[in-house]
Every structure is written in structure tokens, then in C-alpha cells.
Amino acid sequence: MNATANLKPRVEMRSIGKSFPGVRALSSVDFTLYPGEVHALLGENGAGKSTLIKILTGALSRDAGEIRLDGKPVSFNSTGEAQAHGISTVYQEVNLIPAMSVTKNLALGPSRGALGVISWGKARKRARGKLSRLKLNIDTEQPVGSFSVAVQQLVAIAHALDDDTSVLVLDEPTASLDAQETATLFGIVSDLKARGMAIVFITHFLDQVYEISDRISVLRNGNLVATHMASEISRQDLISEMIGRELGEVEATLAHKAETGPGKQKLVARDLGRKRTLKPFDLTLHAGEVVGLAGLLGSGRTEMTKLIFGAIRSDSGEIRVDGQDMSGATPRRSLASGIAFCPEDRKAEGLVGDLSIRENIMLSMQAKRGWLRQLPRRDQEKIAAEMIRALGIATPDAEKPVRQLSGGNQQKVVLARALASNPGILLLDEPTRGIDVGAHAEIITLIRKLCNDGMALLVASSELDEIVAASDRVAVLRDREKVGEIDGADINRDNIIRMIAGDDGGQH
């Protein structure tokens, strides 16, 4: 039975649209939030969750649609305006000043007296009152940074809550909390819900979604997939909606996967891990093999690729490349040992926007050679031209700034940069994110070609059809732990989803 059936909505977002240059972030999305409910908002990276919430909280303007608050149309030009209407947000990264006292942090809100002067007596009383509302009894004169992350998170919630707050957005609030701290936070959330507050809960922990949420909305690629009562959708169906099916035509572009078995071992990781990042795991990569990494957002896909490359330092286990001990290696040493890495965020970590295509392609090769051994300009131009031709990068010449390319062509430049260093092992984190279906097919075909040429590839992707199409073997992650592997004819959507959901039918 739908407990919200007889309630009037607190928030109604109708046909919300938002575009950025070259990207449609939201397409006619509806979202309804009722008083006294926890509404989980789920989706992989790029699904549109952050954009929708930023529009609700005044951090972004909408291009289309309308927002109603308690039945009245509203339009916010800033987060301050949204807060004045009772909408507050608490982010994963606690937005407090660690060296300042709890009182002073809470006084950063509207607790000033006449002429903008803070009455510290009133500020201390106000701070104690806010914290008592959350059943938190601490010394408010101590620096915020002296308390645990869980207490800091509760202080951040106290900071967000004013007497007229009616909507609270919790954006990944438990990402840095342990089980006991999460239980404490959920106790507070349940209390706020019982008082009639409307709560939006964004998380990648499905156990927590089912524990605390009344309803669930799933976004994918800027579209609302569905809204469900939490009690009426299974974990497997929910995961299937989040991951989606969009690359069916990709398989038609592949003649076949490699029919021969994998070649020699290229990389062996044993008990490799890092506390609070990824539990220790074993993984082997062979020449001529594509290993896919499957799992939901936050499962540890990116962390595994970065641990192997050395971009995140491990604190347990070992890694060997071509029989050589590479434990504790840095990215530079990994490059020198024949490992190349294409990161998920190509704009922040993969490309330098103002540099030319040629300069971006040469970055890894130059780093491998050392910056004192500059490659001659003529050689750079030759290599860049070869890569542009081989990958079909659409550009009039190699000197065009890379930021002027489309998303698909930018991704090809990231791949070209990795391939220019002639690696034996290639780590790809979300190689097709944010590009069109045609470019998807080209890159999946390229992955299979590199595999057939003898390269060992590790491909992390949230696109399940992409994993199925490209992989000879799939490692499945859940909640920052590798939980099993699937290979050969057993690689299909249903088996992967079952393993992600925790029902792997005994496969390991």
C-alpha cells in the first residue's frame, strides 16, 4: 500500500530539462517528494542525480519544466533562496571549518544580532538547541575537527536544519561512516521523518536504500526510468534499471571474441588493497585477454584500476608485472613497465584542454622517456598523425586544441595517448562514458582488436552490455570488495546482475 497516496506533495518537479554544451543532462524528468518520507534517488555516474538536486536547491537554473513547493510555483536563483524556502542540503564532504568550534560553525548561519554582530551567548544557546534536536550532546566549544566523522556529519545536518526546514537533501552522507555511525545517522533520519520532514537520500549502498527508504526513483542518462515503493521492487530489478540496456547493437559490430585461450600471465595481484578504499583482492591479467570490471557506482571499480596503476597506494598485498615485483609502484614506474591507464574523468585527469591533440597524445610517451629526453617535433607529428588515422579521430589537423573536440573524439585522444607509449597492459576506466552510440561501437571494436593483437586489458564500466560484449572474463565488485568472477559462456547480464545483487548461484 502506498503510504503517500493521501498526502499532498511537499515538492513537485515536472518535466525538468537541463542541457550543457554538447550534453543533455536531464530530459523531461518528474520527481515528487512527500512530507514524512525518505525518497532515494539512484543512478550511476552521469545519470543526472546531481543536476536534478542542484536545480531543486538553487545551485543550477533549469532550462525547462516547473517546481512547486507545497503546491506553489517556485524558482530559485541561488542556494540561499532555496534555503529561505526551507530546502537544505548536506553533502558527503562535510562543509565545516575543522579548526573552528562547533558553536562558531553553527553561527555561520543566520544567528547574527543587530548590525551583523554575533551574540556569542545566543550562538552557544542556539548551537546546543540545534544539537539537542538531533540528540547530540557534545562540548560545542571544541573544534569540529576534534570529533569523529560521524559527529561532524551530524553537526553538518544541524547546520542545515533551521526551524522552517521542510526538505533535507542527504548527498552520500554515509560514504565515510562505519556501520555503527551509519546506524546513528539513520536513527536521526527516522526521527526527522517522523516529524514530517521530506528527505531525499542519494547513495550507492543498496542495503542502506532498502533499510531507510520509502520510495526509490532511478535516473539513467538524464531520464527518469521509474519510481517504486522500496518494498515493491527486488534488488535485481533495481540494479537492472540502474544499469540499463543500450548497447545491443554493439555486439553486431564484433565478429567474435578471441577463440584462442589467453596468453602468458602479464599481471598478478595478490591480496592487493587499501583500508577504507578497497578490500584485498586477487586478480590475474593474461596477454590477449579482456577482463571486465562490473559493479554499481561506489563498488570499487575505479579504485581497483588506480590501485593497480599506482595512482592510489596500496597498504596490503603485492603486484607483479611480467614476473617483476611492482608492489608500491608509482604511475611513472607503471608507465615504464608497460602499463597504461585511461581514467574515468577525461577532462580532469585525462586531458589538458588547452593543449593540442598532438601534445595530449605525447604526454604518456614523454613521461615514459623522461622530460629531459624531449622527443623531436617531427617524430611527435608522425606519431600523432598515425594515432589520428588509426583511431579515426575527427579533426582537420593535430594542432587543434583538444577541448574543441566532441566527447567521443576526446575519448579517442585519451586512448591514443595511452597507446602511443606501446603498453603491454591497458587499464580503461569507463572508456565510453559520455559519448554517442556510434563511438561506443568503435571503441568496443578497438578494445577487441587490441586484445587480439596480444594486449592485456582491464576494462571498468557501468555499461553492462559493454562488459558483456567486450570481456573474456568478468570480475564483479560489490561494496568495495571483489565478490567473484564469471568467464566464457557464462558471461551474460543475468549472471552479472545476480552476482552484484549477492545471489551468484555459487559461481566464483
XYZ file of C-alpha atoms in Angstrom:
508
model
C 0.000 0.000 0.000
C 1.292 3.454 -0.916
C 1.581 5.453 2.307
C 1.837 8.706 0.328
C -1.458 8.230 -1.555
C -3.454 10.641 0.611
C -0.697 13.207 1.200
C -0.139 16.452 -0.650
C 3.341 16.624 -2.208
C 5.957 18.767 -0.494
C 7.953 19.080 -3.734
C 6.789 18.567 -7.316
C 9.333 18.780 -10.139
C 7.655 18.405 -13.529
C 9.264 17.950 -16.972
C 12.629 19.271 -15.760
C 15.120 19.761 -18.581
C 18.745 20.873 -18.480
C 21.473 20.940 -21.118
C 25.135 21.827 -21.066
C 27.295 22.368 -24.179
C 27.119 19.089 -26.075
C 25.333 17.237 -23.271
C 21.650 16.834 -22.383
C 21.847 16.305 -18.631
C 18.108 15.992 -17.916
C 15.255 15.250 -20.279
C 11.700 15.945 -19.035
C 12.282 14.451 -15.582
C 9.486 14.247 -12.986
C 10.242 13.943 -9.284
C 7.771 14.107 -6.387
C 8.659 14.274 -2.698
C 6.136 13.885 0.143
C 6.327 15.024 3.776
C 7.398 12.293 6.179
C 9.168 10.138 3.592
C 12.736 9.186 2.685
C 12.968 9.142 -1.109
C 16.116 7.501 -2.511
C 17.485 8.921 -5.761
C 19.633 6.351 -7.558
C 21.676 6.131 -10.742
C 25.198 5.640 -11.995
C 27.629 8.487 -12.673
C 26.196 10.762 -15.345
C 22.617 9.676 -14.671
C 21.542 13.218 -13.761
C 21.118 12.935 -9.966
C 23.417 15.843 -9.109
C 21.929 18.068 -11.798
C 18.379 17.422 -10.581
C 19.314 18.154 -6.973
C 21.252 21.282 -7.906
C 18.165 22.575 -9.699
C 15.993 21.812 -6.668
C 18.416 23.545 -4.291
C 19.051 26.618 -6.468
C 22.642 25.808 -7.444
C 21.614 25.487 -11.113
C 18.836 27.001 -13.175
C 16.555 24.755 -15.219
C 16.032 25.075 -18.955
C 12.523 23.620 -18.903
C 9.815 22.455 -16.534
C 8.468 23.754 -13.241
C 8.963 23.290 -9.499
C 6.170 23.513 -6.950
C 6.755 23.702 -3.201
C 3.666 22.874 -1.133
C 1.601 23.425 -4.274
C 3.033 26.869 -5.121
C 5.311 27.528 -8.120
C 8.855 28.485 -7.106
C 12.044 29.441 -8.905
C 15.365 29.704 -7.068
C 18.295 31.761 -8.333
C 20.655 30.683 -5.552
C 21.063 28.128 -2.780
C 20.296 30.936 -0.331
C 16.864 31.410 -1.876
C 16.171 27.682 -1.653
C 17.255 27.635 1.993
C 14.979 30.586 2.697
C 12.141 28.387 1.400
C 13.115 25.532 3.714
C 15.277 23.383 1.399
C 18.696 22.406 2.804
C 21.467 20.060 1.645
C 24.140 18.035 3.431
C 26.943 16.776 1.229
C 29.306 13.811 1.512
C 32.233 16.162 2.151
C 31.372 17.891 5.414
C 31.189 21.610 4.683
C 32.532 22.814 8.022
C 35.709 24.556 9.202
C 37.630 21.949 11.251
C 39.695 24.406 13.317
C 36.647 26.393 14.447
C 34.416 25.394 17.348
C 31.049 23.741 16.848
C 29.380 26.944 18.063
C 31.228 29.102 15.555
C 30.487 26.715 12.698
C 26.787 26.727 13.542
C 26.891 30.517 13.891
C 27.898 30.842 10.254
C 24.157 30.706 9.559
C 21.563 33.395 10.357
C 22.344 33.848 14.073
C 23.638 37.392 13.915
C 22.338 40.204 16.014
C 21.885 43.868 15.236
C 24.356 45.395 12.784
C 25.619 41.932 11.869
C 27.315 41.373 15.240
C 27.154 37.852 16.628
C 25.924 37.452 20.194
C 28.042 34.503 21.336
C 25.784 33.800 24.275
C 22.843 33.395 21.945
C 25.014 31.489 19.460
C 26.003 28.924 22.130
C 22.379 28.525 23.204
C 21.290 28.149 19.591
C 24.027 25.564 18.932
C 23.012 23.469 21.940
C 19.378 23.664 20.849
C 20.168 22.530 17.317
C 22.269 19.612 18.545
C 19.713 18.532 21.145
C 17.186 18.258 18.317
C 19.494 15.568 16.927
C 20.066 14.038 20.391
C 23.734 15.006 20.201
C 25.377 16.035 23.473
C 28.888 17.358 22.869
C 31.031 20.291 24.016
C 30.156 22.958 21.469
C 33.305 24.949 22.299
C 35.588 22.210 20.969
C 36.866 22.380 17.365
C 34.699 20.460 14.914
C 37.802 18.650 13.654
C 38.364 17.053 17.059
C 35.230 14.917 16.679
C 34.641 11.744 14.641
C 33.432 11.956 11.047
C 30.006 10.751 12.184
C 29.675 13.574 14.723
C 30.872 16.066 12.114
C 28.182 14.758 9.759
C 25.534 15.306 12.452
C 26.854 18.820 13.083
C 26.554 19.463 9.340
C 22.935 18.283 9.471
C 22.328 20.550 12.473
C 23.803 23.419 10.467
C 21.425 22.654 7.608
C 18.321 22.453 9.817
C 16.503 25.614 10.728
C 13.095 25.847 12.370
C 11.463 26.199 8.965
C 13.420 23.467 7.146
C 10.931 21.162 5.449
C 13.133 19.449 2.827
C 16.511 17.879 3.585
C 18.776 16.517 0.850
C 21.378 13.999 2.034
C 24.011 13.506 -0.675
C 26.120 10.378 0.063
C 26.047 11.063 3.832
C 27.335 7.604 4.826
C 30.256 7.289 2.395
C 32.836 7.796 5.169
C 30.905 6.215 8.060
C 31.225 2.761 9.581
C 28.232 0.538 10.370
C 27.647 1.892 13.892
C 27.990 5.509 12.772
C 25.578 4.860 9.910
C 23.067 3.366 12.349
C 23.300 6.521 14.491
C 22.702 8.723 11.459
C 19.740 6.622 10.336
C 18.215 6.957 13.797
C 18.309 10.732 13.343
C 16.872 10.463 9.825
C 13.993 8.309 11.108
C 13.277 10.879 13.808
C 13.239 13.748 11.289
C 10.977 11.721 9.017
C 8.564 11.076 11.930
C 8.358 14.858 12.427
C 7.131 15.246 8.849
C 10.336 16.277 7.111
C 10.715 15.315 3.453
C 14.130 13.722 2.865
C 15.978 12.986 -0.372
C 18.619 10.275 0.100
C 21.368 9.853 -2.504
C 23.633 6.848 -2.020
C 25.292 3.935 -3.819
C 24.798 1.473 -0.922
C 21.740 -0.610 -1.832
C 21.498 -2.207 1.618
C 21.013 1.277 3.038
C 18.437 2.151 0.388
C 16.228 -0.735 1.467
C 16.869 -0.057 5.152
C 15.837 3.584 5.275
C 13.874 4.484 2.115
C 10.139 4.549 1.478
C 10.333 5.188 -2.251
C 13.031 4.921 -4.908
C 13.488 6.865 -8.146
C 16.010 5.679 -10.737
C 17.654 8.028 -13.232
C 19.680 6.927 -16.225
C 21.335 9.125 -18.863
C 19.233 12.121 -17.860
C 15.907 10.285 -17.947
C 13.612 9.071 -15.185
C 13.470 5.273 -15.561
C 10.887 4.606 -12.846
C 9.723 5.372 -9.302
C 8.859 2.487 -6.954
C 7.842 1.794 -3.406
C 11.019 0.349 -1.888
C 9.076 -2.661 -0.636
C 7.806 -3.494 -4.123
C 10.977 -3.810 -6.228
C 13.586 -6.541 -5.926
C 17.272 -5.777 -5.708
C 17.912 -7.497 -9.061
C 15.210 -5.491 -10.848
C 16.521 -2.284 -9.298
C 20.088 -2.998 -10.435
C 18.830 -3.846 -13.921
C 17.043 -0.472 -14.136
C 20.156 1.380 -12.972
C 22.485 -0.371 -15.399
C 20.040 -0.379 -18.324
C 20.328 -1.810 -21.800
C 21.544 0.494 -24.534
C 24.340 -1.227 -26.419
C 22.581 -4.169 -28.041
C 23.830 -3.116 -31.463
C 27.430 -3.111 -30.273
C 27.603 -6.908 -30.306
C 26.762 -6.852 -34.004
C 29.958 -4.850 -34.649
C 32.108 -7.636 -33.208
C 32.835 -10.573 -35.498
C 33.609 -12.755 -32.476
C 35.600 -12.798 -29.323
C 39.006 -14.412 -29.317
C 38.564 -18.148 -29.784
C 42.037 -18.993 -28.551
C 42.778 -19.118 -24.862
C 44.627 -16.318 -23.062
C 48.382 -15.999 -23.393
C 51.010 -15.730 -20.698
C 50.398 -14.024 -17.387
C 51.087 -10.300 -17.685
C 49.959 -9.090 -14.277
C 49.264 -10.845 -10.994
C 47.820 -9.062 -7.943
C 47.623 -10.913 -4.631
C 45.771 -9.516 -1.593
C 46.157 -6.025 -3.057
C 44.067 -3.440 -1.208
C 43.799 -0.316 0.860
C 41.858 0.253 4.073
C 38.588 2.193 3.659
C 39.130 2.110 -0.119
C 39.024 -1.492 -1.392
C 39.215 -4.812 0.408
C 42.218 -7.016 -0.554
C 41.673 -8.797 -3.863
C 43.366 -11.257 -6.224
C 43.417 -10.601 -9.967
C 45.342 -12.014 -12.926
C 45.587 -10.488 -16.410
C 46.808 -12.506 -19.409
C 48.081 -11.391 -22.791
C 45.282 -11.414 -25.366
C 42.511 -11.176 -22.758
C 39.936 -8.562 -21.783
C 38.884 -8.652 -18.138
C 35.821 -6.550 -17.377
C 35.122 -4.938 -14.007
C 31.397 -4.885 -13.224
C 29.629 -3.352 -10.249
C 27.459 -0.439 -9.247
C 28.647 3.085 -8.584
C 30.844 3.011 -5.475
C 31.563 -0.724 -5.748
C 35.301 -0.127 -6.199
C 35.800 -0.292 -9.984
C 37.805 2.923 -10.241
C 39.718 2.195 -7.049
C 40.853 -1.185 -8.389
C 42.248 0.310 -11.603
C 44.033 3.060 -9.687
C 45.497 0.628 -7.144
C 46.916 -1.488 -9.964
C 48.354 1.573 -11.736
C 49.760 3.070 -8.542
C 47.610 6.220 -8.622
C 46.327 5.026 -5.227
C 48.976 3.478 -2.984
C 48.111 0.056 -1.609
C 48.699 -0.806 2.055
C 48.455 -4.580 1.623
C 49.394 -7.300 -0.834
C 51.680 -7.395 -3.847
C 51.588 -6.960 -7.603
C 53.856 -8.491 -10.244
C 54.152 -7.458 -13.897
C 55.859 -9.897 -16.274
C 57.234 -11.619 -13.192
C 58.765 -8.418 -11.764
C 57.722 -7.196 -8.316
C 55.851 -3.900 -8.762
C 54.445 -3.557 -5.245
C 54.179 0.086 -4.199
C 54.836 1.314 -7.743
C 54.115 4.899 -8.766
C 52.326 5.832 -12.008
C 55.671 6.742 -13.577
C 57.141 3.321 -12.766
C 53.965 1.650 -14.036
C 54.296 3.504 -17.338
C 57.938 2.441 -17.588
C 56.857 -1.175 -17.002
C 54.379 -1.120 -19.870
C 51.118 -0.285 -18.042
C 48.930 2.486 -19.457
C 45.852 3.949 -17.762
C 42.875 5.838 -19.181
C 40.998 7.475 -16.262
C 37.245 7.849 -15.910
C 37.215 11.656 -15.809
C 38.897 12.512 -19.099
C 38.572 16.274 -18.590
C 40.010 16.430 -15.058
C 42.507 13.555 -15.224
C 42.904 12.507 -18.850
C 43.341 15.610 -20.985
C 44.788 19.116 -20.863
C 42.100 21.071 -22.664
C 44.208 23.969 -23.919
C 46.944 21.734 -25.323
C 46.712 20.438 -28.876
C 45.735 16.920 -29.858
C 49.402 16.208 -30.643
C 50.606 17.474 -27.269
C 47.990 15.433 -25.398
C 48.856 12.271 -27.328
C 52.538 12.668 -26.482
C 52.111 13.153 -22.705
C 52.437 9.494 -21.660
C 55.244 8.705 -24.083
C 57.195 11.760 -22.939
C 56.649 10.856 -19.286
C 57.910 7.342 -20.018
C 61.051 8.720 -21.723
C 61.646 11.369 -19.064
C 61.198 15.093 -19.554
C 64.914 15.670 -20.200
C 64.754 13.461 -23.331
C 62.346 15.505 -25.413
C 61.003 13.724 -28.472
C 61.750 15.730 -31.649
C 58.813 17.670 -33.036
C 58.938 15.760 -36.336
C 58.607 12.441 -34.501
C 55.740 13.830 -32.423
C 53.869 14.882 -35.547
C 54.388 11.461 -37.149
C 53.117 9.562 -34.104
C 50.130 11.903 -33.665
C 49.195 11.529 -37.351
C 49.394 7.729 -37.071
C 47.169 7.706 -33.988
C 44.632 10.095 -35.518
C 44.404 7.853 -38.570
C 44.334 4.566 -36.635
C 41.588 5.682 -34.216
C 39.613 7.761 -36.698
C 39.833 10.976 -34.646
C 37.734 13.589 -36.468
C 39.946 16.675 -36.735
C 41.405 18.790 -39.555
C 44.887 18.527 -38.003
C 46.804 17.509 -34.886
C 47.257 21.084 -33.676
C 43.605 21.676 -32.848
C 43.015 22.271 -29.092
C 41.626 19.049 -27.655
C 38.836 20.893 -25.789
C 37.258 21.727 -29.171
C 36.638 18.046 -29.974
C 33.432 16.122 -29.317
C 33.260 13.800 -26.306
C 33.824 10.714 -28.441
C 36.858 12.193 -30.148
C 38.276 13.372 -26.812
C 37.974 9.802 -25.541
C 39.848 8.586 -28.602
C 42.649 11.063 -27.819
C 42.889 9.625 -24.286
C 43.198 6.152 -25.823
C 45.733 7.418 -28.362
C 47.852 8.888 -25.574
C 47.845 5.523 -23.781
C 48.582 3.506 -26.933
C 51.410 5.827 -28.054
C 53.515 4.522 -25.156
C 53.187 0.985 -26.625
C 51.902 -0.682 -23.453
C 51.524 -4.398 -22.846
C 48.762 -3.779 -20.295
C 45.968 -1.228 -20.717
C 43.657 -0.170 -17.879
C 40.450 1.520 -19.074
C 38.074 3.165 -16.594
C 34.708 3.955 -18.222
C 36.173 4.202 -21.744
C 32.833 5.118 -23.369
C 31.277 7.464 -20.795
C 29.541 10.488 -22.282
C 29.923 9.520 -25.939
C 27.369 8.557 -28.571
C 26.397 5.008 -29.509
C 28.416 5.080 -32.728
C 31.586 5.977 -30.837
C 30.677 3.287 -28.281
C 30.773 0.658 -31.006
C 34.076 1.935 -32.408
C 35.798 1.847 -29.026
C 34.458 -1.609 -28.118
C 35.701 -2.855 -31.502
C 39.098 -1.264 -30.785
C 39.259 -2.989 -27.393
C 38.713 -6.363 -29.048
C 41.320 -5.580 -31.730
C 43.938 -4.686 -29.094
C 43.115 -7.918 -27.299
C 43.514 -9.937 -30.493
C 46.898 -8.227 -31.006
C 48.059 -9.672 -27.683
C 47.496 -6.807 -25.256
C 46.098 -7.469 -21.764
C 43.167 -5.161 -20.950
C 41.261 -4.382 -17.776
C 38.020 -2.531 -18.570
C 35.905 -0.981 -15.800
C 32.445 0.041 -16.941
C 28.969 0.785 -15.613
C 27.559 -0.243 -19.012
C 26.656 -3.892 -18.553
C 26.156 -4.602 -22.257
C 29.578 -3.112 -22.869
C 31.095 -5.508 -20.317
C 29.288 -8.487 -21.885
C 30.320 -7.502 -25.427
C 33.981 -6.836 -24.681
C 35.049 -9.255 -21.952
C 36.572 -12.729 -21.906
C 36.314 -12.763 -18.133
C 34.414 -10.514 -15.696
C 35.395 -9.634 -12.133
C 32.376 -8.481 -10.114
C 32.619 -5.959 -7.271
C 30.123 -5.091 -4.567
C 30.547 -2.576 -1.730
C 34.315 -2.148 -2.309
C 35.028 -5.864 -2.465
C 35.677 -8.264 -5.314
C 32.995 -10.930 -4.839
C 33.649 -13.280 -7.753
C 34.463 -13.879 -11.413
C 32.475 -15.071 -14.418
C 34.056 -16.330 -17.623
C 33.389 -17.718 -21.062
C 29.843 -18.688 -21.993
C 28.578 -17.758 -18.502
C 29.141 -14.039 -19.170
C 25.686 -12.522 -19.545
C 23.605 -9.761 -17.985
C 21.590 -12.018 -15.707
C 24.604 -13.764 -14.163
C 26.404 -10.468 -13.571
C 23.326 -8.839 -12.019
C 22.790 -11.832 -9.736
C 26.363 -11.617 -8.504
C 26.152 -7.848 -7.966
C 22.933 -8.366 -6.022
C 24.536 -11.048 -3.850
C 22.812 -14.044 -5.446
C 25.604 -15.578 -7.536
C 24.273 -19.100 -7.576
C 27.554 -20.408 -6.248
C 29.730 -19.040 -9.073
C 33.203 -17.868 -8.126
